[in-house]
Amino acid sequence: MHFKTNPKKPSQTALRVIPVMGEENLSTMKEKLVQSPLSKLLFSGEKDSSYSLESEGRLVLLLGLGKEPEYKTVETAFRRILSKNQKLAESGLSLDFPATFTPEQTEAGLIGLILGTYSIGFYKKEKPKSFAKLKVEVHSALKNIDELVERAEKIAAAKMAAFELVDLPPNKITPEYLADWAKDLGKKNKVNVKVFDTKKAKSEGLEAFLAVGRGSAREPKFIILEYRHPKAKFHLGLVGKGVTFDTGGLNVKTQGMHEMKSDMGGAAAVLATTKLVADLGLPIHLTTIVPAVENAVDKDAYLPSEVIGSHAGLSIEVIDTDAEGRLILADGLSYLVKNYQPDQLINLATLTGSSIGTFGYQCAALFTNDGGLSHGLQQAGEGVGERSWPLPIWEEYAREMDSEIADIKNYHGKPFAGAITAAKFLQAFTHGHAAWAHLDIAGVSFMDGEFAKTKTGTAYGVGLLLKYMEGYIGKTEV
C-alpha cells in the first residue's frame, strides 16, 4: 500500500471515500458532490451505514459514522472498505477527510483502512488478495498529515502482527517460534533480547514455568525483551501469558480445545506492543517478558496434587493443571520485579472463563493495587475502544488460595470469584510491587467478528498500552 498526501494532481479514477458524521455532516458531503443531494432515506450518515454511487464519472463510497463517533467506530468503518469493497478499490483509493476530522479520528481511519487488508487465509491454495501495490491518496487539512500516515502504518503493522500470532495454528506458533520472532525484532530494532532454554531457566529458578512445559515435546522458552530510549524517565514492565496451546494438561479440557491456540493472546499483545514502541521510538524504558510454553499431556506432565517451586521461592500446590497460565506468569512477574525493578508492572493474560462470565465480551477484567494506574488504563482503553473495568483484590480473597501442604495453591476449586482469586494468586508473586496491574483478557483477545467467519485475534492491548504509555510519558515531561 502506497500513501500519497494531498497530491497536486488527484486521481480521477480512484474510489473516492467520504466519511460522514451524521446529518450535521451531510452539508459537507453535498459540497463535495456535484450531483443533487441524496435523499435521507438512502443515506443519512448513521453509524455503520454506507452508500455507493457514481458522481462525475467516478465511484464514490460514503461512510456513515454517526454523530461524534468513537475511535473504534471510525477504525471499524474504514476497515470495511478493503475487507468488503475490494472490487470498488481496484483503481486505487482517495480518502477525502472532512475539515472537521480530528487527528485522532484521522489516525483511526488510516489504521482501519490498513487492517482491512488482513486475511486469515494463510494456508489456502488461492491466496488472499494482495494490496501491496494499492495507491492511496489522503486528502486532509491537517498540518501533520504526513506524520499521521507514518504513525498509522506502524500501529496497524503492530496490530496485524498480534492478529497473526493469535490466528496462526499451534503447529506454527510454538514457544520456539515466539523466541525467534523476538530475536528477529531485536535484529531490526534497538531491542535487547534474551531467550532462556530449559537449562538456563532451571538455573534461574523458574520452576513453575518449567513444570507447565514438562508434558510437551516442544521446549519452553522464557523470552525477555528490553528497549531503553536514552531520554527515558519511566520504566514499564510487561508480562504476557504465552501458552501456545492449552490442552488443560492432565485436567484435560472437555470442550473448546479447538480455540486454545489463542491462549497466548497476552503474549501476542505485549510482543506487538514492544515492536510498536521501538518502531515509534517512544522515550521510555520497556522490559517485556513472555514465558512461552505448550501445556500438553504425556508421561512427564505435571500432576494434580503435585507441589512445585517458583522463582519467588513460594511452594505451590497444583490443584488443577488447567490453571497453568498463572503458574508461568508467577515466574515471569517475579523475575521481572527482582531483576529489572520497573516503576510499573502490567501483565496481560487470557486467564479465566470467570472474567467472561462477569463481563461477557465487552471488556477486560482489571485488577490493580494502584488507583492512578487503574484510572490511567481505563481512560486509555476508553480512548481506543479497548475497555477494561476493575474488580476488587481484597485480602479476604487471598484466603481462598491457602494451601495445607504448600505456601499457596494454584486454584481454589469453587464456582465463584474465579477471576479474582486468580489475580490474588498472581499478586503473591509480585514481591509487593506498589504499582501492579493484571488484565484478564480472556473475553476480548479472540472473538467472533464481522471480518471472518470464525473467531480471530483482536490485538486487544496494543492500542490500550500505547495510549497509556504516551499519556504517562506526557505527564512526566510536564
Short mmCIF file of C-alpha atoms in Angstrom, two decimals:
data_model
loop_
_atom_site.label_atom_id
_atom_site.label_comp_id
_atom_site.label_asym_id
_atom_site.label_seq_id
_atom_site.Cartn_x
_atom_site.Cartn_y
_atom_site.Cartn_z
CA MET A 1 0.00 0.00 0.00
CA HIS A 2 1.45 3.34 -1.10
CA PHE A 3 0.19 6.53 0.52
CA LYS A 4 0.34 9.98 -1.01
CA THR A 5 -0.89 13.02 0.91
CA ASN A 6 -2.71 15.95 -0.72
CA PRO A 7 -1.47 15.27 -4.27
CA LYS A 8 -1.42 18.26 -6.65
CA LYS A 9 -3.00 16.15 -9.37
CA PRO A 10 -5.62 13.93 -7.68
CA SER A 11 -6.63 10.69 -9.35
CA GLN A 12 -9.82 10.79 -11.38
CA THR A 13 -10.28 7.01 -11.34
CA ALA A 14 -9.65 6.05 -7.70
CA LEU A 15 -12.57 5.16 -5.44
CA ARG A 16 -13.41 8.33 -3.55
CA VAL A 17 -14.21 7.71 0.12
CA ILE A 18 -16.09 10.40 2.02
CA PRO A 19 -16.69 9.86 5.75
CA VAL A 20 -19.88 11.47 7.05
CA MET A 21 -20.59 12.11 10.73
CA GLY A 22 -24.37 12.11 10.99
CA GLU A 23 -26.85 14.51 9.46
CA GLU A 24 -24.87 17.57 10.58
CA ASN A 25 -22.08 16.47 8.25
CA LEU A 26 -24.36 15.97 5.25
CA SER A 27 -23.87 19.59 4.17
CA THR A 28 -20.15 18.92 3.83
CA MET A 29 -20.89 15.86 1.72
CA LYS A 30 -23.19 17.90 -0.54
CA GLU A 31 -20.37 20.38 -1.17
CA LYS A 32 -18.12 17.54 -2.29
CA LEU A 33 -20.65 16.03 -4.68
CA VAL A 34 -21.80 17.86 -7.83
CA GLN A 35 -24.97 15.84 -8.28
CA SER A 36 -28.23 16.51 -6.49
CA PRO A 37 -28.30 15.80 -2.76
CA LEU A 38 -29.16 12.27 -1.72
CA SER A 39 -32.43 11.54 -0.01
CA LYS A 40 -32.04 10.88 3.71
CA LEU A 41 -33.93 7.67 3.10
CA LEU A 42 -30.97 6.45 1.04
CA PHE A 43 -28.19 7.77 3.28
CA SER A 44 -28.26 9.80 6.47
CA GLY A 45 -24.74 9.32 7.82
CA GLU A 46 -25.81 7.00 10.63
CA LYS A 47 -23.25 4.78 12.34
CA ASP A 48 -22.37 1.59 10.41
CA SER A 49 -24.13 2.79 7.26
CA SER A 50 -22.63 3.23 3.80
CA TYR A 51 -23.74 4.15 0.31
CA SER A 52 -22.01 3.80 -3.07
CA LEU A 53 -22.78 5.92 -6.07
CA GLU A 54 -21.27 7.35 -9.24
CA SER A 55 -20.52 11.07 -9.42
CA GLU A 56 -18.74 12.90 -12.24
CA GLY A 57 -17.82 9.60 -13.81
CA ARG A 58 -16.12 8.12 -10.76
CA LEU A 59 -17.14 5.81 -7.95
CA VAL A 60 -17.85 7.30 -4.54
CA LEU A 61 -18.26 5.47 -1.23
CA LEU A 62 -19.99 7.33 1.60
CA LEU A 63 -19.16 6.07 5.09
CA GLY A 64 -21.69 6.80 7.82
CA LEU A 65 -20.04 7.26 11.22
CA GLY A 66 -22.87 8.73 13.26
CA LYS A 67 -22.68 11.81 15.44
CA GLU A 68 -19.42 12.18 17.44
CA PRO A 69 -18.06 8.70 16.56
CA GLU A 70 -15.71 6.91 18.91
CA TYR A 71 -12.20 5.88 17.83
CA LYS A 72 -13.18 2.24 17.35
CA THR A 73 -16.24 3.18 15.29
CA VAL A 74 -14.06 5.08 12.81
CA GLU A 75 -11.44 2.32 12.70
CA THR A 76 -14.06 -0.36 12.01
CA ALA A 77 -15.83 1.68 9.34
CA PHE A 78 -12.61 2.22 7.41
CA ARG A 79 -11.58 -1.42 7.86
CA ARG A 80 -14.71 -2.39 5.91
CA ILE A 81 -13.51 -0.51 2.83
CA LEU A 82 -10.95 -3.09 1.68
CA SER A 83 -12.35 -6.00 3.63
CA LYS A 84 -15.76 -5.76 1.95
CA ASN A 85 -15.38 -3.48 -1.08
CA GLN A 86 -12.24 -4.82 -2.75
CA LYS A 87 -13.56 -4.58 -6.31
CA LEU A 88 -14.51 -0.94 -5.91
CA ALA A 89 -10.92 -0.08 -4.98
CA GLU A 90 -9.14 -1.78 -7.87
CA SER A 91 -8.16 1.57 -9.40
CA GLY A 92 -6.90 2.98 -6.12
CA LEU A 93 -8.37 4.89 -3.21
CA SER A 94 -8.87 8.56 -2.46
CA LEU A 95 -9.67 9.31 1.20
CA ASP A 96 -11.43 12.65 1.41
CA PHE A 97 -11.32 13.58 5.10
CA PRO A 98 -13.61 16.47 6.11
CA ALA A 99 -12.09 19.52 7.79
CA THR A 100 -13.97 18.55 10.96
CA PHE A 101 -11.98 15.33 11.32
CA THR A 102 -9.62 15.41 14.32
CA PRO A 103 -6.11 13.93 14.26
CA GLU A 104 -7.36 11.02 16.41
CA GLN A 105 -10.24 10.28 14.04
CA THR A 106 -7.93 10.51 11.03
CA GLU A 107 -5.46 8.15 12.69
CA ALA A 108 -8.25 5.68 13.44
CA GLY A 109 -9.43 5.81 9.84
CA LEU A 110 -5.98 5.21 8.41
CA ILE A 111 -5.33 2.31 10.79
CA GLY A 112 -8.69 0.77 9.95
CA LEU A 113 -8.03 1.04 6.22
CA ILE A 114 -4.75 -0.88 6.59
CA LEU A 115 -6.32 -3.50 8.87
CA GLY A 116 -8.83 -4.17 6.09
CA THR A 117 -6.04 -5.84 4.13
CA TYR A 118 -5.68 -8.59 6.74
CA SER A 119 -6.94 -12.10 5.99
CA ILE A 120 -6.65 -15.38 7.89
CA GLY A 121 -6.41 -17.45 4.69
CA PHE A 122 -2.75 -18.25 5.37
CA TYR A 123 -2.86 -21.80 4.04
CA LYS A 124 -5.44 -21.57 1.26
CA LYS A 125 -4.42 -22.69 -2.22
CA GLU A 126 -5.90 -19.48 -3.57
CA LYS A 127 -4.01 -16.77 -1.73
CA PRO A 128 -5.85 -13.72 -0.35
CA LYS A 129 -5.73 -10.57 -2.46
CA SER A 130 -2.57 -8.53 -2.01
CA PHE A 131 -2.83 -4.77 -1.53
CA ALA A 132 0.92 -4.17 -1.59
CA LYS A 133 0.72 -2.04 -4.75
CA LEU A 134 -2.53 -0.24 -3.96
CA LYS A 135 -2.22 3.55 -4.30
CA VAL A 136 -4.00 5.56 -1.62
CA GLU A 137 -4.45 9.32 -1.73
CA VAL A 138 -5.07 11.08 1.57
CA HIS A 139 -6.78 14.45 1.37
CA SER A 140 -6.72 16.28 4.69
CA ALA A 141 -6.42 19.82 6.04
CA LEU A 142 -4.33 18.65 8.99
CA LYS A 143 -0.83 20.13 9.02
CA ASN A 144 0.77 16.93 10.36
CA ILE A 145 -0.96 14.55 7.98
CA ASP A 146 2.34 13.05 6.75
CA GLU A 147 3.36 12.16 10.31
CA LEU A 148 -0.12 10.77 10.99
CA VAL A 149 0.09 8.46 7.99
CA GLU A 150 3.51 7.17 9.05
CA ARG A 151 2.32 6.64 12.62
CA ALA A 152 -0.84 4.84 11.49
CA GLU A 153 1.19 2.48 9.33
CA LYS A 154 3.31 1.48 12.35
CA ILE A 155 0.33 1.00 14.65
CA ALA A 156 -1.51 -1.06 12.05
CA ALA A 157 1.60 -3.21 11.45
CA ALA A 158 1.82 -3.95 15.18
CA LYS A 159 -1.86 -4.84 15.39
CA MET A 160 -1.62 -7.17 12.41
CA ALA A 161 1.44 -8.81 13.96
CA ALA A 162 -0.70 -9.51 17.03
CA PHE A 163 -3.52 -10.79 14.79
CA GLU A 164 -1.16 -13.28 13.15
CA LEU A 165 0.41 -14.55 16.36
CA VAL A 166 -3.04 -15.49 17.66
CA ASP A 167 -4.60 -16.67 14.39
CA LEU A 168 -1.81 -18.90 13.07
CA PRO A 169 -2.13 -22.58 14.11
CA PRO A 170 -0.28 -24.07 17.09
CA ASN A 171 1.97 -26.22 14.91
CA LYS A 172 3.31 -22.89 13.60
CA ILE A 173 3.16 -20.71 16.71
CA THR A 174 5.30 -22.68 19.14
CA PRO A 175 7.49 -21.44 22.01
CA GLU A 176 10.48 -21.59 19.65
CA TYR A 177 8.59 -19.53 17.04
CA LEU A 178 7.85 -16.80 19.61
CA ALA A 179 11.50 -16.81 20.65
CA ASP A 180 12.63 -16.47 17.03
CA TRP A 181 10.05 -13.70 16.48
CA ALA A 182 11.55 -11.80 19.41
CA LYS A 183 15.10 -12.35 18.17
CA ASP A 184 14.13 -11.08 14.72
CA LEU A 185 12.65 -7.97 16.33
CA GLY A 186 15.92 -7.46 18.17
CA LYS A 187 17.86 -7.53 14.90
CA LYS A 188 15.61 -4.95 13.23
CA ASN A 189 15.10 -2.59 16.16
CA LYS A 190 17.03 -1.34 19.16
CA VAL A 191 15.70 -4.11 21.38
CA ASN A 192 17.89 -6.34 23.51
CA VAL A 193 16.59 -9.93 23.50
CA LYS A 194 17.42 -12.86 25.77
CA VAL A 195 15.90 -16.32 25.50
CA PHE A 196 16.28 -18.93 28.25
CA ASP A 197 16.12 -22.58 27.27
CA THR A 198 15.25 -25.30 29.79
CA LYS A 199 18.75 -25.50 31.23
CA LYS A 200 19.08 -21.75 31.71
CA ALA A 201 15.53 -21.43 33.10
CA LYS A 202 16.32 -24.12 35.64
CA SER A 203 19.47 -22.34 36.76
CA GLU A 204 17.42 -19.14 37.19
CA GLY A 205 14.91 -20.93 39.42
CA LEU A 206 11.92 -20.70 37.06
CA GLU A 207 10.41 -23.88 38.46
CA ALA A 208 6.70 -23.12 37.99
CA PHE A 209 7.32 -22.16 34.35
CA LEU A 210 9.24 -25.37 33.71
CA ALA A 211 6.62 -27.55 35.42
CA VAL A 212 3.95 -26.46 32.94
CA GLY A 213 6.18 -27.22 29.95
CA ARG A 214 7.20 -30.69 31.14
CA GLY A 215 4.47 -32.52 29.25
CA SER A 216 5.30 -31.11 25.83
CA ALA A 217 7.79 -32.26 23.23
CA ARG A 218 8.29 -28.56 22.42
CA GLU A 219 10.88 -26.95 24.67
CA PRO A 220 9.61 -23.96 26.67
CA LYS A 221 11.26 -20.59 26.08
CA PHE A 222 11.49 -17.77 28.60
CA ILE A 223 11.72 -14.62 26.49
CA ILE A 224 12.99 -11.24 27.70
CA LEU A 225 12.99 -8.07 25.58
CA GLU A 226 14.37 -4.73 26.73
CA TYR A 227 14.02 -1.41 24.94
CA ARG A 228 15.62 1.65 26.51
CA HIS A 229 15.38 5.10 24.97
CA PRO A 230 18.24 7.44 26.00
CA LYS A 231 15.70 10.05 27.20
CA ALA A 232 13.55 7.59 29.15
CA LYS A 233 12.27 8.76 32.55
CA PHE A 234 9.81 5.93 33.09
CA HIS A 235 10.34 2.15 33.25
CA LEU A 236 7.37 -0.06 32.43
CA GLY A 237 7.40 -3.84 32.81
CA LEU A 238 5.08 -6.04 30.73
CA VAL A 239 4.42 -9.76 31.12
CA GLY A 240 2.27 -11.70 28.64
CA LYS A 241 0.92 -15.21 29.04
CA GLY A 242 2.43 -17.32 26.27
CA VAL A 243 0.69 -20.70 26.33
CA THR A 244 0.90 -21.53 22.62
CA PHE A 245 -1.61 -24.35 23.01
CA ASP A 246 -3.51 -25.46 26.09
CA THR A 247 -4.87 -28.99 26.38
CA GLY A 248 -5.56 -28.40 30.05
CA GLY A 249 -2.80 -30.83 30.93
CA LEU A 250 -3.93 -33.92 32.86
CA ASN A 251 -7.07 -31.97 33.83
CA VAL A 252 -7.78 -32.19 30.12
CA LYS A 253 -10.25 -29.75 28.58
CA THR A 254 -13.54 -31.34 27.61
CA GLN A 255 -14.75 -28.59 25.30
CA GLY A 256 -13.49 -25.65 23.28
CA MET A 257 -9.99 -27.04 22.82
CA HIS A 258 -10.00 -26.03 19.15
CA GLU A 259 -9.75 -22.39 20.26
CA MET A 260 -6.82 -22.92 22.61
CA LYS A 261 -4.28 -21.70 20.06
CA SER A 262 -5.45 -18.29 21.31
CA ASP A 263 -4.16 -18.88 24.85
CA MET A 264 -1.13 -16.75 24.06
CA GLY A 265 -3.18 -13.62 23.37
CA GLY A 266 -1.37 -11.85 26.21
CA ALA A 267 2.00 -12.72 24.71
CA ALA A 268 0.85 -11.50 21.29
CA ALA A 269 -0.23 -8.18 22.79
CA VAL A 270 2.98 -7.44 24.68
CA LEU A 271 5.25 -8.59 21.84
CA ALA A 272 3.39 -6.42 19.32
CA THR A 273 3.42 -3.52 21.78
CA THR A 274 7.18 -3.85 22.19
CA LYS A 275 7.59 -3.77 18.42
CA LEU A 276 5.41 -0.67 18.22
CA VAL A 277 7.26 1.16 21.00
CA ALA A 278 10.54 0.52 19.20
CA ASP A 279 9.12 1.49 15.80
CA LEU A 280 7.77 4.77 17.17
CA GLY A 281 10.91 5.44 19.20
CA LEU A 282 8.97 6.30 22.35
CA PRO A 283 11.08 7.88 25.12
CA ILE A 284 10.52 5.05 27.56
CA HIS A 285 12.33 2.14 29.18
CA LEU A 286 10.31 -1.00 28.46
CA THR A 287 11.05 -4.53 29.66
CA THR A 288 8.83 -7.30 28.36
CA ILE A 289 8.74 -10.93 29.46
CA VAL A 290 6.94 -13.76 27.68
CA PRO A 291 7.04 -17.18 29.36
CA ALA A 292 6.25 -19.37 26.32
CA VAL A 293 5.14 -22.97 26.83
CA GLU A 294 2.81 -25.60 25.45
CA ASN A 295 0.57 -27.24 28.07
CA ALA A 296 0.41 -30.81 26.79
CA VAL A 297 -0.13 -34.34 28.12
CA ASP A 298 2.42 -37.13 28.28
CA LYS A 299 4.24 -39.26 30.84
CA ASP A 300 6.22 -36.27 32.12
CA ALA A 301 3.26 -33.90 32.50
CA TYR A 302 2.91 -32.26 35.88
CA LEU A 303 0.29 -33.77 38.15
CA PRO A 304 -2.75 -32.53 40.05
CA SER A 305 -1.75 -32.51 43.76
CA GLU A 306 1.91 -32.06 42.85
CA VAL A 307 3.85 -29.45 44.82
CA ILE A 308 6.18 -27.34 42.69
CA GLY A 309 8.60 -24.50 43.33
CA SER A 310 8.70 -20.99 41.90
CA HIS A 311 11.14 -18.18 41.19
CA ALA A 312 9.76 -16.22 44.13
CA GLY A 313 10.62 -19.07 46.49
CA LEU A 314 6.99 -19.94 47.24
CA SER A 315 5.88 -23.57 47.03
CA ILE A 316 2.71 -24.15 45.00
CA GLU A 317 0.17 -26.93 45.38
CA VAL A 318 -1.23 -27.81 41.95
CA ILE A 319 -4.97 -28.27 42.28
CA ASP A 320 -5.72 -28.06 38.56
CA THR A 321 -3.25 -28.38 35.68
CA ASP A 322 -5.61 -26.29 33.56
CA ALA A 323 -4.78 -23.31 35.77
CA GLU A 324 -1.37 -23.22 34.10
CA GLY A 325 -1.27 -19.65 32.86
CA ARG A 326 -0.97 -18.20 36.34
CA LEU A 327 1.97 -20.52 37.05
CA ILE A 328 4.08 -19.26 34.18
CA LEU A 329 3.02 -15.67 34.87
CA ALA A 330 4.06 -16.08 38.51
CA ASP A 331 7.64 -16.77 37.45
CA GLY A 332 7.53 -14.04 34.81
CA LEU A 333 6.32 -11.41 37.28
CA SER A 334 8.77 -12.44 39.97
CA TYR A 335 11.74 -12.49 37.59
CA LEU A 336 10.87 -9.08 36.16
CA VAL A 337 10.49 -7.40 39.55
CA LYS A 338 13.62 -8.96 41.06
CA ASN A 339 15.93 -8.39 38.09
CA TYR A 340 14.63 -5.21 36.44
CA GLN A 341 12.72 -3.22 39.11
CA PRO A 342 10.23 -1.47 36.79
CA ASP A 343 8.33 1.60 38.01
CA GLN A 344 5.06 -0.02 36.97
CA LEU A 345 4.19 -3.62 36.22
CA ILE A 346 1.36 -4.79 33.92
CA ASN A 347 0.51 -8.31 32.84
CA LEU A 348 -1.97 -9.41 30.19
CA ALA A 349 -3.40 -12.92 30.05
CA THR A 350 -6.27 -14.96 28.69
CA LEU A 351 -6.59 -16.25 32.21
CA THR A 352 -10.13 -17.20 33.30
CA GLY A 353 -13.55 -18.06 31.97
CA SER A 354 -14.78 -16.31 35.10
CA SER A 355 -13.88 -12.93 33.60
CA ILE A 356 -16.10 -13.76 30.60
CA GLY A 357 -18.88 -14.80 32.98
CA THR A 358 -18.66 -11.36 34.58
CA PHE A 359 -18.16 -9.05 31.60
CA GLY A 360 -19.00 -11.15 28.57
CA TYR A 361 -17.09 -10.00 25.51
CA GLN A 362 -17.32 -6.27 26.18
CA CYS A 363 -14.24 -5.54 28.25
CA ALA A 364 -11.27 -6.99 30.12
CA ALA A 365 -11.26 -7.54 33.86
CA LEU A 366 -8.82 -5.17 35.53
CA PHE A 367 -7.10 -5.82 38.86
CA THR A 368 -4.62 -3.39 40.37
CA ASN A 369 -3.29 -2.13 43.67
CA ASP A 370 -2.73 1.41 42.38
CA GLY A 371 -5.58 3.87 41.80
CA GLY A 372 -3.67 6.03 39.35
CA LEU A 373 -2.68 3.03 37.27
CA SER A 374 -6.26 1.79 37.29
CA HIS A 375 -7.64 5.14 36.14
CA GLY A 376 -4.94 5.52 33.52
CA LEU A 377 -5.55 2.13 31.96
CA GLN A 378 -9.32 2.58 31.95
CA GLN A 379 -9.08 6.03 30.41
CA ALA A 380 -6.59 4.88 27.77
CA GLY A 381 -8.76 1.91 26.85
CA GLU A 382 -11.87 4.07 26.51
CA GLY A 383 -9.97 6.30 24.12
CA VAL A 384 -9.22 3.50 21.65
CA GLY A 385 -12.13 1.11 22.17
CA GLU A 386 -10.26 -1.41 24.35
CA ARG A 387 -12.21 -1.22 27.56
CA SER A 388 -11.47 -2.63 31.00
CA TRP A 389 -13.31 -2.48 34.30
CA PRO A 390 -11.92 -3.01 37.80
CA LEU A 391 -12.72 -5.84 40.20
CA PRO A 392 -11.58 -5.94 43.84
CA ILE A 393 -8.46 -7.68 45.15
CA TRP A 394 -9.27 -7.53 48.86
CA GLU A 395 -7.19 -9.70 51.15
CA GLU A 396 -10.25 -11.78 52.06
CA TYR A 397 -9.98 -13.37 48.62
CA ALA A 398 -6.36 -14.40 49.25
CA ARG A 399 -7.54 -16.86 51.91
CA GLU A 400 -9.23 -18.85 49.16
CA MET A 401 -5.76 -19.70 47.86
CA ASP A 402 -4.41 -21.01 51.16
CA SER A 403 -2.89 -24.50 50.95
CA GLU A 404 -2.47 -27.00 53.78
CA ILE A 405 0.68 -28.52 52.28
CA ALA A 406 2.33 -25.61 50.45
CA ASP A 407 2.61 -21.82 50.61
CA ILE A 408 -0.20 -21.33 48.11
CA LYS A 409 -2.42 -23.32 45.74
CA ASN A 410 -3.00 -22.51 42.10
CA TYR A 411 -6.80 -22.86 42.08
CA HIS A 412 -9.46 -22.55 44.76
CA GLY A 413 -11.79 -25.07 43.09
CA LYS A 414 -15.01 -23.20 43.84
CA PRO A 415 -17.69 -21.85 41.47
CA PHE A 416 -17.24 -18.20 42.42
CA ALA A 417 -14.69 -15.36 42.24
CA GLY A 418 -12.51 -17.29 39.80
CA ALA A 419 -11.01 -14.23 38.13
CA ILE A 420 -10.42 -12.50 41.46
CA THR A 421 -8.72 -15.44 43.16
CA ALA A 422 -6.52 -15.91 40.07
CA ALA A 423 -5.49 -12.27 40.41
CA LYS A 424 -4.70 -12.76 44.10
CA PHE A 425 -2.51 -15.72 43.16
CA LEU A 426 -0.54 -13.54 40.74
CA GLN A 427 -0.19 -10.72 43.25
CA ALA A 428 1.57 -13.11 45.64
CA PHE A 429 4.47 -13.26 43.15
CA THR A 430 4.94 -9.52 42.59
CA HIS A 431 7.10 -9.10 45.73
CA GLY A 432 4.78 -6.38 47.00
CA HIS A 433 5.27 -4.15 43.96
CA ALA A 434 3.34 -0.93 44.63
CA ALA A 435 2.08 -0.34 41.07
CA TRP A 436 0.94 -3.62 39.52
CA ALA A 437 -1.99 -4.30 37.21
CA HIS A 438 -3.40 -7.52 35.80
CA LEU A 439 -5.65 -7.51 32.74
CA ASP A 440 -7.64 -10.70 32.25
CA ILE A 441 -8.34 -10.54 28.52
CA ALA A 442 -9.97 -13.96 28.07
CA GLY A 443 -13.15 -12.45 26.60
CA VAL A 444 -11.65 -9.79 24.36
CA SER A 445 -8.48 -11.12 22.73
CA PHE A 446 -10.08 -13.75 20.45
CA MET A 447 -13.62 -13.07 19.27
CA ASP A 448 -16.32 -13.52 16.69
CA GLY A 449 -16.50 -10.51 14.41
CA GLU A 450 -17.60 -9.28 11.03
CA PHE A 451 -14.28 -9.73 9.25
CA ALA A 452 -14.07 -13.53 9.39
CA LYS A 453 -16.42 -16.49 9.69
CA THR A 454 -14.56 -17.82 12.70
CA LYS A 455 -13.10 -16.33 15.86
CA THR A 456 -9.97 -14.30 15.23
CA GLY A 457 -7.42 -12.27 17.16
CA THR A 458 -8.33 -8.71 18.09
CA ALA A 459 -4.90 -7.31 19.11
CA TYR A 460 -6.54 -6.17 22.34
CA GLY A 461 -3.98 -4.42 24.49
CA VAL A 462 -1.81 -2.91 21.75
CA GLY A 463 -3.80 0.28 21.36
CA LEU A 464 -4.56 0.49 25.08
CA LEU A 465 -0.92 0.16 26.15
CA LEU A 466 0.28 2.66 23.54
CA LYS A 467 -2.32 5.21 24.62
CA TYR A 468 -1.45 4.64 28.28
CA MET A 469 2.31 4.93 27.76
CA GLU A 470 2.07 8.07 25.67
CA GLY A 471 -0.24 9.65 28.24
CA TYR A 472 2.09 8.76 31.10
CA ILE A 473 5.14 9.98 29.21
CA GLY A 474 3.33 13.27 28.58
CA LYS A 475 2.75 13.71 32.31
CA THR A 476 6.38 13.02 33.22
CA GLU A 477 7.59 15.56 30.67
CA VAL A 478 5.48 18.40 32.11
#
